[in-house]
């Protein structure tokens, strides 16, 4: 199937990574279905995508609604005859201590991020089976491999997305054409941080120097062309995923003591539910300007990265010597 005949669905297309994916897929041609809650933002995006050569269907939906996702899949097939690539990208974020954030907010993050991916997956799989193939791309995170203080709901949902992807990949082995990819970005310059629910009392900023949403979109497109099981995006993610496997305790301590300091500004903020229940009336854009203001923090990130890489290399050597390659060598809890 050539790129020009491909039918692609992108969830969470109204802003950030999803919007960047839609624009990139549009450039490649073919048919595109864009979905999110904000219909006006999707219409504006559709006009831009049509200008790049794609045939676009706007299908507003909330990913927490299983039937709405079924309808998106059915409308796609009714309009374009098939669905070749489905990108489960929609997601929300929340900051706050596990015991302090209201339970309904914690539930809502998992409902959106994990159940949202589940709803998209169960909506499209029957069509993939019927047509004998299709590519499912699920957007998880580096936090699908490790934890992070004050982000338990987010990290739990992102771990869940990896597990769901792995199970579906196994369940689909009987249909050769079905492939499942999990994308694992590190920090990305999108409105996600600005619209996140926040129960910490401090303003959230992305840690280190985030990569551009377009860079993630490029990897999503690569998955559509050349599927891979898991694709970390950005140096922070590649390193984080590797280090979490080799030295998990060290990564936890680094996250708790160093990176979390980078993640919050001194500016106080009132508790906010962010965009968890209602979409914001701003932020329907790809980038959010974080990369421009992150030069100072990036020096610290680079120092951390170099230190981490050295630790990682040392750990690999130690692991190989111990003859237990692939097993964590720092598995104990450290306080
Ligand atoms: P944005 O906030 O820019 O985009 C999130 C998208 O999800 C929006 O289009 C939003 O649209 C949509 N969305 C949110 N809630 C719902 C809902 N209930 N139903 C339907 N759509 C919804 O964030 P990003 O682009 O950064 O995030 C995209 C994905 O990438 C997420 O899964 C995120 O976890 C992941 N990711 C992001 C990273 C980052 O640093 N930015 C790092 C790692 C992973 P609308 O409000 O119109 O519904």
Short mmCIF file of C-alpha atoms and ligand atoms in Angstrom, two decimals:
data_model
loop_
_atom_site.label_atom_id
_atom_site.label_comp_id
_atom_site.label_asym_id
_atom_site.label_seq_id
_atom_site.Cartn_x
_atom_site.Cartn_y
_atom_site.Cartn_z
CA UNK A 1 0.00 0.00 0.00
CA UNK A 2 1.51 3.32 -1.09
CA UNK A 3 1.45 6.39 1.14
CA UNK A 4 -0.95 8.11 -1.25
CA UNK A 5 -3.62 5.40 -0.80
CA UNK A 6 -3.24 5.11 2.95
CA UNK A 7 -6.13 5.83 5.35
CA UNK A 8 -4.87 7.17 8.69
CA UNK A 9 -6.73 8.01 11.92
CA UNK A 10 -5.07 10.25 14.53
CA UNK A 11 -6.59 10.75 18.00
CA UNK A 12 -5.69 13.86 20.00
CA UNK A 13 -5.12 15.68 16.72
CA UNK A 14 -6.19 19.14 17.88
CA UNK A 15 -2.81 20.03 19.41
CA UNK A 16 0.79 19.00 20.07
CA UNK A 17 2.06 15.67 18.79
CA UNK A 18 -1.26 14.62 17.26
CA UNK A 19 -1.50 17.85 15.29
CA UNK A 20 2.10 17.44 14.09
CA UNK A 21 1.33 13.84 13.05
CA UNK A 22 -1.75 14.95 11.10
CA UNK A 23 0.26 17.59 9.23
CA UNK A 24 3.02 15.10 8.38
CA UNK A 25 0.57 12.40 7.25
CA UNK A 26 -1.25 15.05 5.17
CA UNK A 27 1.99 15.92 3.40
CA UNK A 28 2.41 12.27 2.48
CA UNK A 29 -1.05 12.34 0.84
CA UNK A 30 -3.86 9.82 1.25
CA UNK A 31 -6.86 10.08 3.54
CA UNK A 32 -6.83 11.37 7.09
CA UNK A 33 -9.33 11.24 9.94
CA UNK A 34 -8.65 13.68 12.78
CA UNK A 35 -10.32 13.35 16.15
CA UNK A 36 -10.24 15.10 19.56
CA UNK A 37 -12.84 16.99 21.63
CA UNK A 38 -12.31 20.46 20.09
CA UNK A 39 -14.25 20.46 16.80
CA UNK A 40 -13.23 24.02 15.85
CA UNK A 41 -9.53 23.25 16.26
CA UNK A 42 -9.97 20.10 14.15
CA UNK A 43 -11.75 22.04 11.38
CA UNK A 44 -8.90 24.55 11.27
CA UNK A 45 -6.38 21.69 11.13
CA UNK A 46 -8.38 19.96 8.38
CA UNK A 47 -8.18 23.07 6.19
CA UNK A 48 -4.40 23.12 6.62
CA UNK A 49 -4.13 19.38 5.87
CA UNK A 50 -6.31 19.65 2.75
CA UNK A 51 -3.95 22.41 1.59
CA UNK A 52 -1.13 19.85 1.86
CA UNK A 53 -2.98 17.36 -0.34
CA UNK A 54 -4.90 15.07 2.01
CA UNK A 55 -8.57 14.09 1.92
CA UNK A 56 -9.71 14.83 5.50
CA UNK A 57 -12.62 13.74 7.67
CA UNK A 58 -13.18 15.61 10.94
CA UNK A 59 -14.66 13.31 13.61
CA UNK A 60 -14.87 15.00 17.02
CA UNK A 61 -15.00 12.45 19.88
CA UNK A 62 -13.98 11.91 23.46
CA UNK A 63 -11.65 8.92 23.83
CA UNK A 64 -13.15 8.03 27.22
CA UNK A 65 -16.36 7.11 25.36
CA UNK A 66 -16.01 3.60 23.87
CA UNK A 67 -19.04 3.95 21.59
CA UNK A 68 -17.81 7.29 20.26
CA UNK A 69 -14.52 5.61 19.27
CA UNK A 70 -16.45 2.78 17.58
CA UNK A 71 -18.26 5.48 15.60
CA UNK A 72 -14.98 7.10 14.53
CA UNK A 73 -13.78 3.75 13.17
CA UNK A 74 -17.11 3.06 11.43
CA UNK A 75 -17.26 6.58 9.90
CA UNK A 76 -13.69 6.14 8.62
CA UNK A 77 -14.54 2.91 6.85
CA UNK A 78 -17.85 4.31 5.56
CA UNK A 79 -16.06 7.31 4.03
CA UNK A 80 -12.76 5.81 2.85
CA UNK A 81 -13.47 2.07 2.64
CA UNK A 82 -10.73 0.94 5.04
CA UNK A 83 -8.37 2.03 7.81
CA UNK A 84 -4.65 1.34 7.44
CA UNK A 85 -3.04 3.21 10.34
CA UNK A 86 -4.60 4.13 13.68
CA UNK A 87 -2.60 6.39 16.01
CA UNK A 88 -3.81 6.35 19.64
CA UNK A 89 -2.21 9.60 20.74
CA UNK A 90 -4.77 11.52 22.86
CA UNK A 91 -3.59 12.06 26.42
CA UNK A 92 -3.67 14.29 29.47
CA UNK A 93 -1.23 14.89 32.30
CA UNK A 94 -1.49 15.60 36.02
CA UNK A 95 0.96 16.59 38.75
CA UNK A 96 0.50 16.04 42.47
CA UNK A 97 1.26 13.59 45.26
CA UNK A 98 -0.66 10.33 44.95
CA UNK A 99 -2.39 10.72 48.32
CA UNK A 100 -3.18 14.43 47.81
CA UNK A 101 -4.78 14.63 44.35
CA UNK A 102 -8.55 14.02 44.35
CA UNK A 103 -9.29 10.40 43.39
CA UNK A 104 -11.65 11.39 40.57
CA UNK A 105 -8.78 13.25 38.87
CA UNK A 106 -6.48 10.21 39.17
CA UNK A 107 -9.24 8.07 37.68
CA UNK A 108 -9.77 10.54 34.84
CA UNK A 109 -6.09 10.50 33.78
CA UNK A 110 -6.16 6.70 33.53
CA UNK A 111 -9.58 6.84 31.87
CA UNK A 112 -8.26 9.18 29.17
CA UNK A 113 -4.76 7.81 28.62
CA UNK A 114 -5.19 4.06 29.11
CA UNK A 115 -8.90 3.50 28.55
CA UNK A 116 -8.71 5.94 25.62
CA UNK A 117 -6.06 3.77 23.95
CA UNK A 118 -8.09 0.66 24.81
CA UNK A 119 -11.24 2.18 23.25
CA UNK A 120 -9.37 3.13 20.08
CA UNK A 121 -7.73 -0.29 19.89
CA UNK A 122 -10.95 -2.26 20.32
CA UNK A 123 -12.68 0.00 17.79
CA UNK A 124 -10.15 -0.55 15.01
CA UNK A 125 -9.03 -4.17 15.51
CA UNK A 126 -12.15 -5.78 14.00
CA UNK A 127 -11.59 -3.70 10.83
CA UNK A 128 -7.90 -4.68 10.74
CA UNK A 129 -8.92 -8.34 11.02
CA UNK A 130 -11.52 -8.00 8.31
CA UNK A 131 -9.08 -6.40 5.86
CA UNK A 132 -6.21 -8.72 6.85
CA UNK A 133 -3.94 -6.06 8.31
CA UNK A 134 -3.33 -2.59 9.68
CA UNK A 135 -0.85 -0.67 11.82
CA UNK A 136 -1.72 0.32 15.36
CA UNK A 137 0.54 2.99 16.86
CA UNK A 138 0.10 3.72 20.56
CA UNK A 139 1.75 6.77 22.11
CA UNK A 140 3.09 5.91 25.56
CA UNK A 141 6.08 7.74 27.11
CA UNK A 142 9.48 7.20 28.68
CA UNK A 143 7.27 7.10 31.81
CA UNK A 144 5.93 3.83 30.42
CA UNK A 145 9.28 2.39 31.54
CA UNK A 146 9.92 4.20 34.79
CA UNK A 147 8.13 6.24 37.43
CA UNK A 148 8.27 9.91 38.29
CA UNK A 149 7.33 11.66 41.55
CA UNK A 150 4.00 13.51 41.48
CA UNK A 151 2.98 11.80 38.22
CA UNK A 152 1.70 8.42 39.38
CA UNK A 153 -1.55 8.43 37.39
CA UNK A 154 0.25 9.45 34.21
CA UNK A 155 3.08 6.93 34.61
CA UNK A 156 0.64 4.15 35.57
CA UNK A 157 -1.42 4.84 32.46
CA UNK A 158 1.68 4.92 30.26
CA UNK A 159 2.95 1.60 31.71
CA UNK A 160 -0.53 0.25 31.00
CA UNK A 161 -0.37 1.35 27.37
CA UNK A 162 2.84 -0.65 26.89
CA UNK A 163 1.25 -3.73 28.46
CA UNK A 164 -1.89 -3.34 26.35
CA UNK A 165 0.21 -2.98 23.19
CA UNK A 166 2.24 -6.10 24.04
CA UNK A 167 -0.91 -8.17 24.65
CA UNK A 168 -2.63 -7.01 21.46
CA UNK A 169 0.52 -7.75 19.48
CA UNK A 170 0.43 -11.32 20.79
CA UNK A 171 -3.32 -11.68 20.19
CA UNK A 172 -2.88 -10.53 16.58
CA UNK A 173 -0.11 -12.93 15.59
CA UNK A 174 -2.64 -15.00 13.63
CA UNK A 175 -3.17 -12.08 11.21
CA UNK A 176 0.20 -11.43 9.60
CA UNK A 177 -0.66 -7.91 8.45
CA UNK A 178 -1.51 -6.51 11.91
CA UNK A 179 1.37 -4.72 13.60
CA UNK A 180 1.47 -2.85 16.90
CA UNK A 181 4.03 -0.14 17.69
CA UNK A 182 4.51 1.74 20.94
CA UNK A 183 6.09 5.19 20.77
CA UNK A 184 7.94 6.42 23.86
CA UNK A 185 8.71 10.15 23.76
CA UNK A 186 10.73 11.94 26.42
CA UNK A 187 9.78 15.58 27.12
CA UNK A 188 8.21 17.23 24.05
CA UNK A 189 7.51 20.90 23.41
CA UNK A 190 3.68 20.87 23.35
CA UNK A 191 0.84 22.53 25.31
CA UNK A 192 0.64 19.37 27.50
CA UNK A 193 2.47 20.98 30.45
CA UNK A 194 0.40 24.17 30.38
CA UNK A 195 -2.95 22.36 30.28
CA UNK A 196 -2.03 19.64 32.81
CA UNK A 197 -3.96 19.29 36.06
CA UNK A 198 -1.72 20.55 38.83
CA UNK A 199 -2.01 19.86 42.56
CA UNK A 200 1.60 20.69 43.48
CA UNK A 201 1.18 24.41 44.22
CA UNK A 202 4.00 25.19 41.78
CA UNK A 203 4.11 25.93 38.08
CA UNK A 204 5.10 22.95 35.90
CA UNK A 205 7.79 23.29 33.24
CA UNK A 206 9.16 20.53 30.98
CA UNK A 207 12.39 19.01 32.34
CA UNK A 208 15.52 19.58 30.27
CA UNK A 209 15.26 20.63 26.65
CA UNK A 210 12.15 19.12 25.12
CA UNK A 211 12.24 17.78 21.57
CA UNK A 212 9.87 19.21 18.97
CA UNK A 213 6.48 17.59 18.39
CA UNK A 214 7.41 17.30 14.74
CA UNK A 215 10.33 15.04 15.67
CA UNK A 216 7.90 12.67 17.40
CA UNK A 217 5.56 12.89 14.40
CA UNK A 218 8.45 11.91 12.11
CA UNK A 219 8.97 8.75 14.21
CA UNK A 220 5.24 7.97 14.12
CA UNK A 221 5.34 8.18 10.33
CA UNK A 222 8.42 5.96 10.29
CA UNK A 223 6.49 3.39 12.34
CA UNK A 224 3.71 3.50 9.76
CA UNK A 225 6.27 2.78 7.01
CA UNK A 226 8.64 0.51 8.95
CA UNK A 227 6.94 -0.81 12.10
CA UNK A 228 8.98 -1.48 15.24
CA UNK A 229 7.84 -2.81 18.63
CA UNK A 230 8.92 0.17 20.72
CA UNK A 231 10.38 3.46 19.61
CA UNK A 232 11.91 5.85 22.17
CA UNK A 233 12.03 9.41 20.84
CA UNK A 234 14.72 11.88 21.93
CA UNK A 235 17.94 11.39 23.89
CA UNK A 236 16.21 11.64 27.27
CA UNK A 237 13.86 8.81 26.37
CA UNK A 238 16.50 6.56 24.78
CA UNK A 239 18.67 6.98 27.84
CA UNK A 240 15.77 6.76 30.30
CA UNK A 241 14.43 3.51 28.82
CA UNK A 242 17.87 1.90 28.82
CA UNK A 243 18.83 3.13 32.28
CA UNK A 244 15.46 2.08 33.77
CA UNK A 245 16.19 -1.48 32.67
CA UNK A 246 19.78 -1.58 33.86
CA UNK A 247 19.83 0.63 36.96
CA UNK A 248 16.20 1.17 38.01
CA UNK A 249 17.00 2.29 41.56
CA UNK A 250 19.43 4.91 40.31
CA UNK A 251 16.87 6.22 37.83
CA UNK A 252 14.25 6.46 40.57
CA UNK A 253 16.59 8.44 42.81
CA UNK A 254 17.63 10.73 39.95
CA UNK A 255 13.97 11.34 39.14
CA UNK A 256 13.08 12.04 42.74
CA UNK A 257 16.03 14.22 43.70
CA UNK A 258 17.30 15.95 40.62
CA UNK A 259 14.90 15.91 37.69
CA UNK A 260 11.84 16.74 39.78
CA UNK A 261 13.58 19.98 40.82
CA UNK A 262 13.87 20.88 37.13
CA UNK A 263 10.22 20.11 36.53
CA UNK A 264 8.71 22.82 38.78
CA UNK A 265 9.25 26.58 38.74
CA UNK A 266 9.14 28.71 41.90
CA UNK A 267 5.99 30.42 40.66
CA UNK A 268 3.06 29.42 42.94
CA UNK A 269 -0.17 28.19 41.32
CA UNK A 270 -3.65 27.34 42.61
CA UNK A 271 -4.88 23.74 42.29
CA UNK A 272 -6.25 23.12 38.79
CA UNK A 273 -8.09 20.30 37.01
CA UNK A 274 -6.48 21.46 33.77
CA UNK A 275 -7.97 19.92 30.63
CA UNK A 276 -8.98 16.63 32.25
CA UNK A 277 -12.74 17.09 31.95
CA UNK A 278 -13.09 20.04 29.57
CA UNK A 279 -10.80 21.01 26.68
CA UNK A 280 -9.01 24.36 27.14
CA UNK A 281 -9.89 27.41 25.04
CA UNK A 282 -6.23 27.83 24.14
CA UNK A 283 -3.29 25.67 23.08
CA UNK A 284 -4.63 24.25 19.79
CA UNK A 285 -1.15 24.37 18.31
CA UNK A 286 1.82 22.08 17.71
CA UNK A 287 4.59 23.70 19.80
CA UNK A 288 4.31 25.74 22.97
CA UNK A 289 7.56 27.71 22.93
CA UNK A 290 9.35 25.72 25.65
CA UNK A 291 12.37 24.90 23.51
CA UNK A 292 13.28 28.58 23.11
CA UNK A 293 13.40 29.15 26.87
CA UNK A 294 15.18 25.97 27.87
CA UNK A 295 18.82 26.74 27.14
CA UNK A 296 19.82 27.20 30.79
CA UNK A 297 18.10 24.03 31.91
CA UNK A 298 19.56 22.14 28.97
CA UNK A 299 23.09 22.55 30.33
CA UNK A 300 22.02 20.73 33.47
CA UNK A 301 20.30 18.11 31.34
CA UNK A 302 23.43 17.55 29.32
CA UNK A 303 25.47 17.15 32.52
CA UNK A 304 22.91 14.67 33.80
CA UNK A 305 22.91 12.82 30.51
CA UNK A 306 26.69 12.47 30.44
CA UNK A 307 26.76 11.34 34.09
CA UNK A 308 23.94 8.96 33.41
CA UNK A 309 25.58 7.54 30.31
CA UNK A 310 28.78 6.88 32.23
CA UNK A 311 26.79 5.18 34.97
CA UNK A 312 24.91 3.22 32.35
CA UNK A 313 28.10 2.03 30.66
CA UNK A 314 29.53 1.05 34.05
CA UNK A 315 26.34 -0.82 34.86
CA UNK A 316 26.37 -2.70 31.54
CA UNK A 317 29.96 -3.79 32.11
CA UNK A 318 29.16 -4.84 35.67
CA UNK A 319 26.07 -6.72 34.52
CA UNK A 320 27.94 -8.51 31.75
CA UNK A 321 30.68 -9.50 34.21
CA UNK A 322 28.13 -10.87 36.62
CA UNK A 323 26.71 -12.95 33.75
CA UNK A 324 23.16 -11.71 34.20
CA UNK A 325 22.85 -9.50 31.13
CA UNK A 326 19.48 -7.82 30.89
CA UNK A 327 18.67 -8.14 34.59
CA UNK A 328 18.60 -5.09 36.87
CA UNK A 329 21.71 -4.95 39.01
CA UNK A 330 20.48 -2.20 41.30
CA UNK A 331 17.12 -3.63 42.18
CA UNK A 332 16.93 -2.67 45.86
CA UNK A 333 14.86 0.19 47.23
CA UNK A 334 17.06 3.05 48.38
CA UNK A 335 15.80 5.87 50.56
P1 LIG B 1 -1.37 18.08 24.04
O1 LIG B 1 -2.01 18.51 25.31
O2 LIG B 1 -0.80 19.11 23.15
O3 LIG B 1 -2.37 17.20 23.18
C1 LIG B 1 -3.21 16.28 23.77
C2 LIG B 1 -4.29 15.90 22.77
O4 LIG B 1 -5.18 14.96 23.38
C3 LIG B 1 -5.14 17.09 22.35
O5 LIG B 1 -5.41 17.01 20.98
C4 LIG B 1 -6.42 16.92 23.15
O6 LIG B 1 -7.51 17.47 22.40
C5 LIG B 1 -6.52 15.40 23.20
N1 LIG B 1 -7.35 14.94 24.31
C6 LIG B 1 -7.21 15.16 25.65
N2 LIG B 1 -8.21 14.60 26.32
C7 LIG B 1 -9.02 14.01 25.40
C8 LIG B 1 -10.22 13.28 25.49
N3 LIG B 1 -10.82 13.02 26.67
N4 LIG B 1 -10.79 12.83 24.34
C9 LIG B 1 -10.21 13.08 23.13
N5 LIG B 1 -9.06 13.76 22.99
C10 LIG B 1 -8.48 14.23 24.12
O7 LIG B 1 -0.25 17.02 24.48
P2 LIG B 1 0.84 16.21 23.63
O8 LIG B 1 0.71 16.45 22.20
O9 LIG B 1 2.13 16.45 24.28
O10 LIG B 1 0.42 14.72 23.99
C11 LIG B 1 0.09 13.75 23.01
C12 LIG B 1 0.47 12.40 23.57
O11 LIG B 1 1.88 12.33 23.74
C13 LIG B 1 -0.14 12.11 24.94
O12 LIG B 1 -0.56 10.77 25.00
C14 LIG B 1 1.01 12.35 25.88
O13 LIG B 1 0.90 11.63 27.07
C15 LIG B 1 2.18 11.85 25.02
N6 LIG B 1 3.48 12.31 25.46
C16 LIG B 1 3.74 13.66 25.54
C17 LIG B 1 4.94 14.09 26.02
C18 LIG B 1 5.28 15.55 26.18
O14 LIG B 1 6.31 15.85 26.83
N7 LIG B 1 4.52 16.46 25.63
C19 LIG B 1 6.00 13.13 26.43
C20 LIG B 1 5.61 11.75 26.28
C21 LIG B 1 4.40 11.37 25.81
P3 LIG B 1 -8.84 18.11 23.01
O15 LIG B 1 -8.47 18.88 24.23
O16 LIG B 1 -9.33 18.94 21.87
O17 LIG B 1 -9.73 16.93 23.28
#
